[in-house]
Coordinates of N, CA and C in Angstrom, one line a residue:
X3 N 91.2 -21.4 130.6 CA 91.0 -20.2 131.6 C 89.6 -19.7 131.4
X4 N 88.9 -19.5 132.5 CA 87.6 -19.0 132.5 C 87.5 -17.5 132.2
X5 N 86.3 -17.0 131.8 CA 86.2 -15.6 131.5 C 86.5 -14.8 132.7
X6 N 86.1 -15.2 133.9 CA 86.4 -14.5 135.2 C 87.9 -14.4 135.4
X7 N 88.6 -15.5 135.2 CA 90.0 -15.5 135.4 C 90.7 -14.6 134.4
X8 N 90.2 -14.7 133.2 CA 90.8 -13.8 132.2 C 90.7 -12.3 132.5
X9 N 89.5 -12.0 133.0 CA 89.3 -10.6 133.3 C 90.1 -10.1 134.5
X10 N 90.4 -11.0 135.4 CA 91.2 -10.7 136.6 C 92.7 -10.5 136.3
X11 N 93.1 -11.0 135.2 CA 94.5 -10.9 134.8 C 95.0 -9.4 134.8
X12 N 94.0 -8.5 134.4 CA 94.4 -7.1 134.2 C 93.8 -6.2 135.3
X13 N 93.5 -6.7 136.4 CA 92.9 -5.9 137.5 C 93.8 -4.8 137.9
X14 N 93.2 -3.7 138.3 CA 94.0 -2.5 138.8 C 93.3 -2.2 140.1
X15 N 93.7 -2.8 141.2 CA 93.0 -2.6 142.5 C 92.8 -1.2 142.9
X16 N 93.8 -0.3 142.8 CA 93.7 1.1 143.2 C 92.6 1.8 142.3
X17 N 92.6 1.5 141.0 CA 91.6 2.1 140.1 C 90.2 1.6 140.5
X18 N 90.1 0.3 140.8 CA 88.8 -0.3 141.2 C 88.3 0.4 142.4
X19 N 89.2 0.7 143.4 CA 88.9 1.3 144.6 C 88.3 2.7 144.4
X20 N 89.0 3.4 143.6 CA 88.6 4.8 143.3 C 87.2 4.8 142.6
X21 N 87.0 3.9 141.6 CA 85.7 3.8 140.9 C 84.6 3.4 141.9
X22 N 84.9 2.5 142.8 CA 83.9 2.1 143.8 C 83.5 3.3 144.6
X23 N 84.4 4.1 145.0 CA 84.0 5.3 145.8 C 83.2 6.3 144.9
X24 N 83.6 6.5 143.7 CA 82.8 7.5 142.8 C 81.4 6.9 142.6
X25 N 81.3 5.6 142.3 CA 80.0 5.1 142.0 C 79.1 5.1 143.3
X26 N 79.7 4.8 144.5 CA 78.9 4.9 145.7 C 78.4 6.3 146.0
X27 N 79.3 7.3 145.9 CA 78.9 8.7 146.2 C 77.9 9.2 145.2
X28 N 77.9 8.7 144.0 CA 77.0 9.1 143.0 C 75.5 8.7 143.3
X29 N 75.4 7.8 144.2 CA 74.0 7.3 144.5 C 73.5 7.7 145.8
X30 N 74.2 8.7 146.5 CA 73.7 9.1 147.8 C 73.6 10.6 147.8
X31 N 72.7 11.1 148.6 CA 72.5 12.6 148.9 C 73.2 12.9 150.2
X32 N 73.8 14.1 150.3 CA 74.4 14.5 151.5 C 75.8 14.0 151.9
X33 N 76.3 13.2 151.0 CA 77.7 12.7 151.2 C 77.8 11.6 152.3
X34 N 79.0 11.1 152.4 CA 79.2 10.0 153.4 C 80.6 10.3 154.1
X35 N 80.7 9.8 155.3 CA 82.0 9.9 156.0 C 82.9 8.8 155.5
X36 N 84.2 8.9 155.9 CA 85.1 7.8 155.5 C 84.7 6.5 156.1
X37 N 84.2 6.5 157.3 CA 83.8 5.3 158.0 C 82.5 4.7 157.3
X38 N 81.6 5.5 156.9 CA 80.4 5.1 156.2 C 80.7 4.5 154.8
X39 N 81.7 5.1 154.1 CA 82.1 4.6 152.8 C 82.7 3.2 153.0
X40 N 83.6 3.1 154.0 CA 84.2 1.8 154.3 C 83.2 0.7 154.6
X41 N 82.2 1.1 155.4 CA 81.2 0.1 155.8 C 80.4 -0.4 154.6
X42 N 80.0 0.6 153.8 CA 79.2 0.2 152.6 C 79.9 -0.6 151.6
X43 N 81.2 -0.4 151.5 CA 82.1 -1.1 150.6 C 82.7 -2.3 151.2
X44 N 82.4 -2.5 152.5 CA 82.9 -3.7 153.3 C 84.4 -3.8 153.2
X45 N 85.1 -2.7 153.6 CA 86.6 -2.7 153.6 C 87.0 -1.8 154.8
X46 N 88.3 -1.9 155.1 CA 88.9 -1.2 156.3 C 88.9 0.3 155.9
X47 N 88.6 1.2 156.8 CA 88.7 2.6 156.6 C 90.1 3.0 156.1
X48 N 91.2 2.4 156.6 CA 92.5 2.8 156.2 C 92.8 2.5 154.7
X49 N 92.0 1.7 154.1 CA 92.2 1.4 152.7 C 91.7 2.5 151.8
X50 N 90.9 3.5 152.4 CA 90.3 4.5 151.6 C 90.9 5.9 151.8
X51 N 91.7 6.0 152.9 CA 92.2 7.3 153.2 C 93.0 8.0 152.1
X52 N 94.0 7.3 151.6 CA 94.8 7.9 150.5 C 94.0 8.1 149.2
X53 N 93.1 7.2 148.9 CA 92.3 7.3 147.7 C 91.4 8.5 147.8
X54 N 90.7 8.7 149.0 CA 89.9 9.9 149.1 C 90.7 11.2 149.0
X55 N 91.9 11.1 149.6 CA 92.7 12.3 149.6 C 93.1 12.7 148.1
X56 N 93.4 11.7 147.3 CA 93.7 11.9 145.9 C 92.5 12.4 145.1
X57 N 91.3 11.8 145.4 CA 90.1 12.2 144.7 C 89.7 13.7 145.0
X58 N 90.0 14.1 146.3 CA 89.7 15.5 146.7 C 90.7 16.4 146.0
X59 N 92.0 16.0 146.0 CA 93.0 16.9 145.4 C 92.8 17.0 143.9
X60 N 92.3 16.0 143.2 CA 92.0 16.0 141.8 C 90.7 16.7 141.4
X61 N 89.9 17.0 142.5 CA 88.7 17.7 142.2 C 87.4 16.9 141.9
X62 N 87.5 15.6 142.1 CA 86.4 14.7 141.8 C 85.5 14.6 143.0
X63 N 86.0 14.8 144.2 CA 85.3 14.7 145.5 C 85.6 15.9 146.3
X64 N 84.6 16.3 147.1 CA 84.9 17.5 148.0 C 84.4 17.1 149.4
X65 N 84.9 17.8 150.4 CA 84.5 17.6 151.8 C 83.3 18.6 152.0
X66 N 82.3 18.2 152.8 CA 81.2 19.0 153.2 C 81.0 18.7 154.7
X67 N 80.6 19.7 155.4 CA 80.3 19.6 156.9 C 81.5 18.9 157.6
X68 N 82.7 19.3 157.2 CA 83.9 18.8 157.9 C 84.4 17.5 157.5
X69 N 83.6 16.4 157.7 CA 84.1 15.1 157.6 C 83.3 14.2 156.6
X70 N 82.4 14.8 155.8 CA 81.7 14.1 154.8 C 82.2 14.3 153.4
X71 N 82.1 13.3 152.6 CA 82.6 13.4 151.2 C 81.5 13.3 150.2
X72 N 81.5 14.1 149.2 CA 80.5 14.1 148.2 C 81.1 14.4 146.8
X73 N 80.5 13.9 145.8 CA 81.0 14.2 144.4 C 80.9 15.7 144.1
X74 N 81.9 16.1 143.4 CA 81.8 17.5 142.7 C 81.1 17.3 141.4
X75 N 81.1 18.3 140.6 CA 80.5 18.2 139.2 C 81.6 18.0 138.2
X76 N 82.8 17.7 138.6 CA 83.9 17.5 137.7 C 83.6 16.5 136.6
X77 N 83.1 15.3 137.0 CA 82.8 14.3 136.0 C 81.7 14.8 135.1
X78 N 80.7 15.5 135.7 CA 79.6 16.1 134.9 C 80.2 17.1 133.9
X79 N 81.1 17.9 134.4 CA 81.7 18.9 133.5 C 82.5 18.3 132.4
X80 N 83.3 17.2 132.7 CA 84.0 16.6 131.6 C 83.1 16.0 130.6
X81 N 81.9 15.5 131.0 CA 80.9 15.0 130.1 C 80.3 16.1 129.3
X82 N 80.1 17.2 129.9 CA 79.5 18.4 129.2 C 80.4 18.8 128.1
X83 N 81.7 18.7 128.2 CA 82.6 19.2 127.2 C 82.9 18.1 126.2
X84 N 82.3 16.9 126.4 CA 82.5 15.8 125.5 C 81.6 16.0 124.2
X85 N 81.4 15.0 123.4 CA 80.8 15.2 122.1 C 79.4 15.8 122.2
X86 N 78.5 15.5 123.1 CA 77.2 16.2 123.1 C 77.3 17.7 123.2
X87 N 78.2 18.2 124.0 CA 78.3 19.7 124.0 C 78.9 20.3 122.8
X88 N 79.9 19.5 122.2 CA 80.4 20.0 120.9 C 79.3 20.0 119.9
X89 N 78.4 19.0 119.9 CA 77.3 19.0 118.9 C 76.4 20.2 119.2
X90 N 76.1 20.4 120.5 CA 75.3 21.6 120.9 C 75.8 22.9 120.3
X91 N 77.1 23.1 120.5 CA 77.7 24.3 120.0 C 77.6 24.4 118.5
X92 N 77.8 23.2 117.9 CA 77.8 23.1 116.4 C 76.4 23.5 115.8
X93 N 75.3 22.8 116.3 CA 74.0 23.1 115.7 C 73.4 24.4 116.2
X94 N 74.1 25.0 117.2 CA 73.6 26.3 117.7 C 74.1 27.5 116.8
X95 N 75.0 27.2 115.9 CA 75.6 28.3 115.1 C 74.6 29.1 114.3
X96 N 73.8 28.4 113.5 CA 72.8 29.1 112.6 C 71.8 29.9 113.4
X97 N 71.1 29.4 114.5 CA 70.2 30.2 115.3 C 70.9 31.4 116.0
X98 N 72.2 31.2 116.4 CA 72.9 32.3 117.1 C 73.3 33.4 116.0
X99 N 73.6 32.9 114.8 CA 73.9 33.9 113.8 C 72.7 34.7 113.4
X100 N 71.5 34.0 113.3 CA 70.3 34.7 113.0 C 69.9 35.7 114.1
X101 N 70.1 35.3 115.4 CA 69.8 36.2 116.5 C 70.7 37.4 116.4
X102 N 72.0 37.3 116.1 CA 72.9 38.4 116.0 C 72.4 39.4 114.9
X103 N 71.9 38.8 113.8 CA 71.5 39.6 112.6 C 70.2 40.4 113.0
X104 N 69.3 39.7 113.7 CA 68.0 40.4 114.0 C 68.2 41.4 115.1
X105 N 69.1 41.2 116.1 CA 69.2 42.1 117.2 C 70.3 43.1 117.0
X106 N 71.2 42.9 116.1 CA 72.4 43.7 115.8 C 73.3 43.7 117.1
X107 N 73.3 42.6 117.8 CA 74.1 42.4 119.0 C 74.8 41.1 118.9
X108 N 76.0 41.1 119.6 CA 76.7 39.8 119.8 C 76.0 38.9 120.7
X109 N 76.3 37.6 120.7 CA 75.8 36.7 121.7 C 76.8 35.5 121.9
X110 N 76.7 34.9 123.0 CA 77.6 33.8 123.3 C 76.9 32.7 124.1
X111 N 77.3 31.5 124.0 CA 76.7 30.3 124.7 C 77.8 29.8 125.7
X112 N 77.3 29.6 126.9 CA 78.2 29.1 128.0 C 77.6 27.8 128.6
X113 N 78.4 26.9 129.1 CA 78.0 25.7 129.8 C 78.8 25.7 131.1
X114 N 78.3 25.0 132.1 CA 79.1 24.9 133.4 C 80.1 23.8 133.3
X115 N 81.3 24.2 133.7 CA 82.4 23.2 133.7 C 83.4 23.5 134.9
X116 N 83.4 22.5 135.9 CA 84.4 22.5 137.0 C 84.4 23.9 137.7
X117 N 83.2 24.4 138.1 CA 83.2 25.5 138.9 C 82.8 26.8 138.2
X118 N 82.9 26.9 136.9 CA 82.7 28.1 136.2 C 81.9 27.9 134.9
X119 N 81.1 29.0 134.5 CA 80.6 29.0 133.1 C 81.7 29.2 132.1
X120 N 81.7 28.4 131.1 CA 82.7 28.4 130.1 C 82.1 28.7 128.7
X121 N 82.6 29.7 128.0 CA 82.1 30.0 126.7 C 82.5 28.9 125.7
X122 N 81.4 28.3 125.0 CA 81.6 27.3 124.1 C 81.3 27.7 122.6
X123 N 80.6 28.8 122.5 CA 80.3 29.3 121.1 C 80.1 30.8 121.2
X124 N 80.5 31.5 120.2 CA 80.4 33.0 120.2 C 80.0 33.5 118.8
X125 N 79.1 34.4 118.8 CA 78.7 35.0 117.5 C 78.9 36.5 117.6
X126 N 79.6 37.1 116.6 CA 79.9 38.5 116.6 C 78.7 39.3 116.2
X127 N 78.6 40.5 116.6 CA 77.6 41.4 116.1 C 77.8 41.8 114.6
X128 N 76.8 41.9 113.8 CA 77.0 42.2 112.4 C 77.5 43.6 112.1
X129 N 77.4 44.5 113.0 CA 77.8 45.9 112.7 C 79.2 46.2 113.3
X130 N 79.5 47.5 113.5 CA 80.8 47.9 113.9 C 81.0 47.6 115.4
X131 N 79.9 47.6 116.2 CA 80.1 47.6 117.6 C 79.4 46.3 118.2
X132 N 80.1 45.8 119.2 CA 79.5 44.6 119.9 C 80.5 44.2 121.0
X133 N 80.0 43.4 122.0 CA 80.9 42.9 123.0 C 81.1 41.4 122.7
X134 N 82.3 41.0 122.6 CA 82.6 39.6 122.3 C 83.5 39.0 123.4
X135 N 83.3 37.7 123.6 CA 84.2 37.0 124.6 C 84.8 35.8 123.9
X136 N 86.0 35.5 124.1 CA 86.7 34.4 123.4 C 86.1 33.1 123.8
X137 N 86.0 32.2 122.8 CA 85.6 30.8 123.1 C 86.6 30.2 124.0
X138 N 86.2 29.5 125.1 CA 87.1 28.9 126.0 C 87.2 29.7 127.3
X139 N 86.8 31.0 127.3 CA 86.9 31.9 128.4 C 86.0 31.4 129.6
X140 N 86.5 31.5 130.8 CA 85.7 31.2 132.0 C 85.2 32.5 132.5
X141 N 83.9 32.6 132.9 CA 83.3 33.8 133.5 C 82.8 33.5 134.9
X142 N 82.4 34.5 135.6 CA 82.0 34.3 136.9 C 80.6 33.6 137.0
X143 N 80.5 32.8 138.0 CA 79.2 32.1 138.3 C 78.2 33.0 139.0
X144 N 78.8 33.8 139.9 CA 77.9 34.5 140.9 C 77.5 35.9 140.4
X145 N 78.2 36.5 139.5 CA 77.8 37.9 139.2 C 77.8 38.1 137.6
X146 N 77.3 37.1 136.9 CA 77.1 37.2 135.5 C 75.7 36.7 135.2
X147 N 75.1 37.1 134.1 CA 73.8 36.6 133.7 C 73.8 35.2 133.4
X148 N 74.9 34.7 132.7 CA 75.0 33.3 132.4 C 75.1 32.4 133.6
X149 N 75.9 32.9 134.6 CA 76.0 32.1 135.8 C 74.7 32.0 136.6
X150 N 74.0 33.1 136.7 CA 72.7 33.1 137.3 C 71.7 32.2 136.7
X151 N 71.7 32.2 135.3 CA 70.8 31.3 134.6 C 71.1 29.8 134.9
X152 N 72.4 29.5 134.8 CA 72.8 28.1 135.0 C 72.4 27.6 136.4
X153 N 72.6 28.5 137.4 CA 72.2 28.2 138.8 C 70.7 28.2 139.0
X154 N 69.9 29.0 138.3 CA 68.5 29.1 138.4 C 67.8 27.9 137.9
X155 N 68.3 27.3 136.7 CA 67.6 26.2 136.1 C 68.3 24.9 136.3
X156 N 68.4 24.5 137.6 CA 68.9 23.2 137.9 C 68.3 22.7 139.2
X157 N 68.5 21.5 139.5 CA 67.9 21.0 140.8 C 68.7 21.4 142.0
X158 N 68.2 21.2 143.2 CA 68.9 21.7 144.4 C 70.2 21.0 144.6
X159 N 70.3 19.7 144.3 CA 71.6 19.0 144.6 C 72.7 19.5 143.6
X160 N 72.3 19.7 142.3 CA 73.3 20.2 141.4 C 73.7 21.6 141.7
X161 N 72.8 22.5 142.2 CA 73.1 23.8 142.6 C 74.1 23.8 143.7
X162 N 73.9 23.0 144.7 CA 74.8 22.9 145.8 C 76.2 22.5 145.4
X163 N 76.3 21.5 144.5 CA 77.6 21.1 144.0 C 78.3 22.2 143.2
X164 N 77.5 22.9 142.4 CA 78.0 23.9 141.5 C 78.6 25.0 142.4
X165 N 77.9 25.4 143.4 CA 78.4 26.5 144.3 C 79.6 26.0 145.1
X166 N 79.6 24.7 145.5 CA 80.8 24.2 146.3 C 82.0 24.2 145.4
X167 N 81.8 23.8 144.1 CA 83.0 23.7 143.2 C 83.5 25.1 142.9
X168 N 82.6 26.1 142.8 CA 83.0 27.5 142.5 C 83.7 28.1 143.7
X169 N 83.1 27.9 144.9 CA 83.7 28.6 146.0 C 84.9 27.9 146.6
X170 N 84.9 26.6 146.5 CA 86.0 25.9 147.1 C 86.1 26.2 148.6
X171 N 87.3 26.6 149.0 CA 87.6 26.9 150.4 C 87.4 28.4 150.6
X172 N 86.9 29.2 149.6 CA 86.8 30.6 149.8 C 85.6 30.9 150.7
X173 N 85.4 32.2 151.0 CA 84.3 32.6 151.9 C 83.0 32.4 151.2
X174 N 82.0 32.0 151.9 CA 80.6 31.8 151.3 C 79.8 33.1 151.5
X175 N 80.4 34.2 151.8 CA 79.6 35.4 152.1 C 78.9 35.9 150.9
X176 N 79.4 35.6 149.7 CA 78.8 36.1 148.5 C 77.5 35.3 148.2
X177 N 77.3 34.1 148.8 CA 76.0 33.4 148.6 C 75.1 33.8 149.7
X178 N 74.2 34.7 149.3 CA 73.3 35.4 150.3 C 71.9 34.9 150.0
X179 N 71.0 35.1 151.0 CA 69.6 34.8 150.7 C 69.0 35.6 149.5
X180 N 69.6 36.8 149.3 CA 69.1 37.6 148.2 C 69.5 37.0 146.9
X181 N 70.6 36.3 146.8 CA 71.0 35.6 145.6 C 70.0 34.5 145.3
X182 N 69.6 33.7 146.2 CA 68.6 32.7 146.0 C 67.2 33.2 145.6
X183 N 66.9 34.4 146.2 CA 65.6 35.0 145.8 C 65.7 35.4 144.4
X184 N 66.8 35.9 144.0 CA 67.0 36.4 142.6 C 66.9 35.2 141.6
X185 N 67.5 34.1 142.0 CA 67.5 32.9 141.2 C 66.0 32.4 141.0
X186 N 65.2 32.5 142.1 CA 63.8 32.1 141.9 C 63.1 33.1 141.0
X187 N 63.4 34.4 141.0 CA 62.8 35.3 140.1 C 63.2 35.0 138.7
X188 N 64.4 34.7 138.4 CA 64.9 34.3 137.1 C 64.2 33.1 136.6
X189 N 64.0 32.1 137.4 CA 63.3 30.9 137.0 C 61.9 31.2 136.6
X190 N 61.2 32.1 137.4 CA 59.8 32.4 137.2 C 59.6 33.2 135.9
X191 N 60.5 34.1 135.6 CA 60.3 34.9 134.3 C 61.0 34.3 133.1
X192 N 61.9 33.4 133.3 CA 62.5 32.7 132.2 C 63.8 33.3 131.7
X193 N 64.4 34.3 132.3 CA 65.6 34.9 131.8 C 66.2 35.9 132.9
X194 N 67.4 36.2 132.7 CA 68.1 37.2 133.6 C 68.4 38.5 132.8
X195 N 68.2 39.6 133.5 CA 68.6 40.9 132.9 C 69.3 41.7 134.0
X196 N 70.6 42.0 133.8 CA 71.3 42.6 134.8 C 72.5 43.4 134.2
X197 N 72.8 44.6 134.9 CA 74.0 45.3 134.4 C 75.3 44.5 134.5
X198 N 76.1 44.6 133.5 CA 77.4 43.8 133.6 C 78.2 44.3 134.8
X199 N 78.8 43.3 135.5 CA 79.7 43.7 136.6 C 81.1 43.9 136.1
X200 N 81.3 43.7 134.8 CA 82.6 43.8 134.3 C 82.8 45.0 133.3
X201 N 81.7 45.4 132.6 CA 81.8 46.4 131.6 C 80.7 47.4 131.8
X202 N 81.0 48.7 131.9 CA 80.0 49.7 132.1 C 79.2 49.9 130.8
X203 N 77.9 50.1 131.0 CA 77.1 50.4 129.9 C 76.5 49.2 129.2
X204 N 76.8 48.0 129.7 CA 76.4 46.7 129.1 C 75.3 46.1 130.0
X205 N 74.2 45.6 129.4 CA 73.2 44.9 130.1 C 73.2 43.5 129.7
X206 N 73.5 42.5 130.5 CA 73.5 41.1 130.2 C 72.1 40.6 130.2
X207 N 71.7 40.1 129.0 CA 70.4 39.4 128.8 C 70.7 37.9 128.6
X208 N 70.3 37.0 129.5 CA 70.7 35.6 129.5 C 69.4 34.8 129.7
X209 N 69.4 33.7 128.9 CA 68.3 32.7 129.0 C 68.8 31.3 128.8
X210 N 68.1 30.3 129.3 CA 68.6 28.9 129.3 C 68.2 28.2 128.0
X211 N 69.1 27.3 127.6 CA 68.8 26.2 126.7 C 68.5 25.0 127.5
X212 N 67.2 24.6 127.5 CA 66.7 23.6 128.4 C 66.7 22.2 127.9
X213 N 67.0 21.2 128.8 CA 66.8 19.8 128.5 C 65.3 19.5 128.7
X214 N 64.9 18.3 128.4 CA 63.5 17.8 128.5 C 63.0 17.9 129.9
X215 N 63.9 17.8 130.9 CA 63.5 17.8 132.3 C 63.6 19.2 132.9
X216 N 63.9 20.2 132.1 CA 63.9 21.6 132.6 C 65.2 22.1 133.1
X217 N 66.3 21.3 133.0 CA 67.6 21.7 133.4 C 68.3 22.6 132.3
X218 N 69.1 23.5 132.7 CA 69.8 24.3 131.8 C 71.0 23.5 131.2
X219 N 71.0 23.2 130.0 CA 72.1 22.6 129.3 C 73.2 23.7 129.1
X220 N 72.7 24.9 128.8 CA 73.6 26.0 128.5 C 72.9 27.3 128.7
X221 N 73.6 28.4 128.8 CA 73.0 29.7 128.8 C 73.4 30.5 127.6
X222 N 72.4 31.2 127.0 CA 72.7 32.0 125.8 C 72.6 33.5 126.3
X223 N 73.6 34.3 126.1 CA 73.7 35.6 126.6 C 73.9 36.6 125.5
X224 N 73.2 37.7 125.6 CA 73.4 38.9 124.7 C 74.0 40.0 125.6
X225 N 75.2 40.4 125.4 CA 75.7 41.6 126.2 C 75.2 42.9 125.5
X226 N 74.0 43.3 125.9 CA 73.3 44.3 125.2 C 73.9 45.7 125.4
X227 N 74.1 46.4 124.3 CA 74.6 47.8 124.3 C 73.6 48.6 123.5
X228 N 73.3 49.8 124.0 CA 72.4 50.7 123.3 C 73.1 51.2 122.0
X229 N 72.5 51.0 120.9 CA 73.1 51.4 119.6 C 72.5 52.7 119.2
X230 N 73.4 53.8 119.2 CA 73.0 55.1 118.8 C 73.3 55.3 117.3
X231 N 72.4 56.0 116.6 CA 72.6 56.3 115.2 C 72.5 55.0 114.4
X232 N 71.7 54.0 114.8 CA 71.5 52.8 114.1 C 70.0 52.6 113.9
X233 N 69.4 53.2 112.9 CA 68.0 53.1 112.6 C 67.5 51.7 112.6
X234 N 66.4 51.4 113.3 CA 65.8 50.1 113.2 C 66.4 49.1 114.2
X235 N 67.3 49.5 115.0 CA 67.9 48.6 116.0 C 66.9 48.2 117.0
X236 N 66.6 47.0 117.3 CA 65.6 46.6 118.3 C 65.9 47.1 119.7
X237 N 64.9 47.5 120.4 CA 65.1 48.0 121.8 C 65.3 46.8 122.7
X238 N 65.5 47.0 124.0 CA 65.7 45.9 124.9 C 64.6 44.9 125.0
X239 N 63.4 45.4 125.0 CA 62.2 44.5 125.1 C 62.1 43.6 123.9
X240 N 62.3 44.1 122.7 CA 62.3 43.3 121.5 C 63.5 42.3 121.5
X241 N 64.6 42.8 122.0 CA 65.8 41.9 122.0 C 65.6 40.7 122.9
X242 N 65.0 41.0 124.1 CA 64.6 39.9 125.0 C 63.7 38.9 124.3
X243 N 62.7 39.4 123.6 CA 61.8 38.5 122.9 C 62.5 37.6 121.9
X244 N 63.4 38.2 121.1 CA 64.2 37.4 120.1 C 65.1 36.4 120.8
X245 N 65.7 36.8 122.0 CA 66.5 35.8 122.7 C 65.7 34.6 123.2
X246 N 64.5 34.9 123.7 CA 63.7 33.8 124.2 C 63.2 32.9 123.1
X247 N 62.9 33.5 121.9 CA 62.5 32.6 120.8 C 63.7 31.8 120.3
X248 N 64.9 32.3 120.4 CA 66.1 31.5 120.0 C 66.4 30.4 121.0
X249 N 66.3 30.6 122.3 CA 66.6 29.5 123.2 C 65.5 28.5 123.1
X250 N 64.3 28.9 122.8 CA 63.2 27.9 122.6 C 63.5 27.0 121.4
X251 N 64.0 27.6 120.3 CA 64.5 26.8 119.2 C 65.6 25.9 119.5
X252 N 66.6 26.4 120.2 CA 67.8 25.6 120.6 C 67.4 24.4 121.5
X253 N 66.4 24.7 122.5 CA 66.0 23.6 123.4 C 65.3 22.5 122.6
X254 N 64.5 22.9 121.6 CA 63.9 21.9 120.8 C 64.9 21.1 120.0
X255 N 65.9 21.8 119.4 CA 67.0 21.1 118.7 C 67.8 20.2 119.6
X256 N 68.0 20.7 120.8 CA 68.8 19.8 121.8 C 68.0 18.6 122.1
X257 N 66.7 18.7 122.3 CA 65.9 17.5 122.6 C 65.9 16.5 121.4
X258 N 65.8 17.1 120.2 CA 65.8 16.2 119.0 C 67.1 15.5 118.8
X259 N 68.3 16.2 119.1 CA 69.6 15.6 119.0 C 69.8 14.5 120.0
X260 N 69.2 14.7 121.2 CA 69.4 13.7 122.3 C 68.7 12.4 121.9
X261 N 67.5 12.6 121.2 CA 66.7 11.4 120.8 C 67.4 10.6 119.6
X262 N 68.2 11.3 118.9 CA 68.8 10.6 117.7 C 69.7 9.5 118.1

């Protein structure tokens, strides 16, 4: 029996068909219609109807402009929570602990996963007071510092998919020109600073952990609270400086780990 015949013994035509679609869509911008998918894969459109329906329902593919199909970031998100992101969370612990000790504030790291920023590492404040978020929590993409940073430091196609995953079939009214202007400002200054939309008196300070090509691998956020009766507590300006120094260290570490 030849090698080709041996490999064909265990073919799974439906799986092959789904993988063909995913691989095709991964290589195009703007999506494809069902007819275009069929033509490029040289098969009947009817062969892909049920497969596309399942891929949409499982969140791997989404519809845009009515009849076009494009990949979501679900595969990207699954990869993000795979070993490289676990390593990122692991080697981030010492710098995050040092940041907490220097600022007297809590901090947490988030990555984008299937429509939302997800907390993958958390460092408590060293004193009595601090804002903490449980590891594994999903937070808002559109009205948190972490969400803004993840959207600001990515390319246009990734941003479009991130917003599509987050909004789904909901109203797009929250995506305004003002939001995109703010994202440009964040990218220019290197961090986000905004009042928390969830907790009064908290200012979210968020900055990106960057890959070599300038994309945000993660966002590091300090939910800053003013510490009264705490001599020597850094003010907000000093806290931002310490945050930026920490994400620079983490970005260098992330690059070094990728090269290993």
